[in-house]
Amino acid sequence: MELDLNVRPMVLIYLSKSVSIEDIQYVLYGLEEEKIPFSIEQKEFSTATKAAYVAANTSSLNVGIGYVNNEAALHYKNLAPETPYQSIQRVVTCPPLVLKSFGGNAARLVKGVPFKSIDPMEVKL
């Protein structure tokens, strides 16, 4: 296998073409806070889990996020396709701190460090 030196390591984020990047802006803030690069592409998938799984298998860091139909999923390459690491329903109405923790957890999966809680009841305002 030949090593491609032009591939930048990054988390891939696949969004449905019908959603807005602004919906997941706080997820991006979480990735940025942990200093993990990411790339966003709009592609059509039926579920966030499928989008995240394909993104994880395409990413050089083996981690992907999918956002489809107001649902976000975080996937890792070695997990079963139907079993994301984490997912969030109703992203548009989700508290910003939960979304930021979700993005941070994608970065922490890359780093191999403990996750932040995404339970809205545990978020301190």
Short mmCIF file of C-alpha atoms in Angstrom, two decimals:
data_model
loop_
_atom_site.label_atom_id
_atom_site.label_comp_id
_atom_site.label_asym_id
_atom_site.label_seq_id
_atom_site.Cartn_x
_atom_site.Cartn_y
_atom_site.Cartn_z
CA MET A 1 0.00 0.00 0.00
CA GLU A 2 1.33 3.40 -0.97
CA LEU A 3 1.25 6.28 1.51
CA ASP A 4 -0.43 9.44 0.21
CA LEU A 5 1.43 12.39 1.73
CA ASN A 6 -1.17 14.86 0.45
CA VAL A 7 -3.93 13.58 2.74
CA ARG A 8 -4.41 15.85 5.77
CA PRO A 9 -5.59 14.05 8.90
CA MET A 10 -9.10 15.28 9.79
CA VAL A 11 -12.51 14.25 11.00
CA LEU A 12 -14.96 14.11 8.10
CA ILE A 13 -18.44 15.54 8.53
CA TYR A 14 -21.08 14.55 5.99
CA LEU A 15 -24.20 16.72 5.89
CA SER A 16 -27.37 16.12 3.97
CA LYS A 17 -27.83 18.69 1.19
CA SER A 18 -31.11 19.77 2.79
CA VAL A 19 -29.59 20.92 6.12
CA SER A 20 -27.72 24.01 7.18
CA ILE A 21 -24.16 24.05 8.49
CA GLU A 22 -25.36 26.59 11.07
CA ASP A 23 -27.40 23.80 12.72
CA ILE A 24 -24.17 22.10 13.82
CA GLN A 25 -22.04 25.19 14.42
CA TYR A 26 -21.56 24.28 18.10
CA VAL A 27 -20.42 20.78 17.12
CA LEU A 28 -17.71 22.48 15.05
CA TYR A 29 -16.78 24.67 18.02
CA GLY A 30 -16.25 21.51 20.08
CA LEU A 31 -13.86 20.09 17.49
CA GLU A 32 -12.01 23.40 17.25
CA GLU A 33 -11.69 23.68 21.02
CA GLU A 34 -9.96 20.28 21.08
CA LYS A 35 -7.75 21.37 18.15
CA ILE A 36 -8.77 18.58 15.78
CA PRO A 37 -9.14 19.55 12.09
CA PHE A 38 -12.31 18.69 10.21
CA SER A 39 -13.74 18.83 6.73
CA ILE A 40 -17.40 19.29 5.81
CA GLU A 41 -19.00 17.82 2.69
CA GLN A 42 -22.62 17.74 1.61
CA LYS A 43 -23.75 14.33 0.43
CA GLU A 44 -27.06 12.51 0.41
CA PHE A 45 -27.61 9.72 2.94
CA SER A 46 -30.82 8.25 4.34
CA THR A 47 -29.66 8.42 7.99
CA ALA A 48 -27.09 10.25 10.09
CA THR A 49 -25.68 6.89 11.19
CA LYS A 50 -24.95 5.85 7.60
CA ALA A 51 -23.40 9.22 6.82
CA ALA A 52 -21.21 9.05 9.94
CA TYR A 53 -20.11 5.48 9.19
CA VAL A 54 -19.06 6.33 5.63
CA ALA A 55 -17.30 9.46 6.90
CA ALA A 56 -15.42 7.44 9.55
CA ASN A 57 -14.30 4.90 6.96
CA THR A 58 -13.16 7.69 4.62
CA SER A 59 -11.43 9.81 7.27
CA SER A 60 -7.71 9.33 7.82
CA LEU A 61 -8.46 9.64 11.58
CA ASN A 62 -11.15 6.90 11.44
CA VAL A 63 -13.77 9.21 12.98
CA GLY A 64 -16.79 10.66 11.21
CA ILE A 65 -19.89 12.70 11.93
CA GLY A 66 -23.13 12.57 9.97
CA TYR A 67 -25.98 15.08 10.09
CA VAL A 68 -29.24 14.11 8.36
CA ASN A 69 -32.88 14.98 9.12
CA ASN A 70 -32.14 16.85 12.37
CA GLU A 71 -30.08 13.94 13.76
CA ALA A 72 -26.31 13.88 14.30
CA ALA A 73 -24.24 10.71 14.71
CA LEU A 74 -20.62 10.15 15.72
CA HIS A 75 -19.03 6.99 14.34
CA TYR A 76 -15.72 5.16 14.58
CA LYS A 77 -14.36 3.00 11.76
CA ASN A 78 -14.16 -0.23 13.79
CA LEU A 79 -17.76 -0.15 15.06
CA ALA A 80 -20.63 -1.99 13.41
CA PRO A 81 -22.24 0.18 10.69
CA GLU A 82 -25.58 0.40 12.52
CA THR A 83 -24.01 1.25 15.92
CA PRO A 84 -22.71 4.83 16.19
CA TYR A 85 -20.60 5.84 19.17
CA GLN A 86 -23.05 8.61 20.05
CA SER A 87 -26.06 10.24 18.45
CA ILE A 88 -28.25 13.26 19.10
CA GLN A 89 -31.89 13.60 18.06
CA ARG A 90 -33.52 17.00 17.39
CA VAL A 91 -30.24 18.84 16.87
CA VAL A 92 -31.94 22.15 16.06
CA THR A 93 -33.50 22.35 19.55
CA CYS A 94 -30.56 20.80 21.40
CA PRO A 95 -28.73 23.01 23.95
CA PRO A 96 -25.53 24.51 22.47
CA LEU A 97 -23.36 23.08 25.26
CA VAL A 98 -24.57 19.56 24.45
CA LEU A 99 -23.69 20.06 20.78
CA LYS A 100 -20.28 21.47 21.72
CA SER A 101 -19.61 18.44 23.96
CA PHE A 102 -20.66 16.15 21.10
CA GLY A 103 -18.07 17.79 18.80
CA GLY A 104 -15.50 17.65 21.56
CA ASN A 105 -16.19 13.95 21.96
CA ALA A 106 -15.43 13.37 18.28
CA ALA A 107 -12.07 15.01 18.88
CA ARG A 108 -11.54 13.03 22.08
CA LEU A 109 -12.26 9.80 20.20
CA VAL A 110 -9.37 10.72 17.90
CA LYS A 111 -7.13 11.52 20.87
CA GLY A 112 -8.15 8.47 22.91
CA VAL A 113 -9.09 10.47 26.02
CA PRO A 114 -12.29 10.24 28.16
CA PHE A 115 -15.49 11.69 26.76
CA LYS A 116 -17.48 14.64 28.05
CA SER A 117 -21.08 13.94 29.07
CA ILE A 118 -23.71 14.93 26.51
CA ASP A 119 -26.61 14.40 28.93
CA PRO A 120 -28.45 17.75 28.99
CA MET A 121 -29.30 17.19 32.66
CA GLU A 122 -25.58 17.16 33.53
CA VAL A 123 -24.65 20.33 31.64
CA LYS A 124 -23.89 23.21 33.97
CA LEU A 125 -25.06 26.59 32.74
#
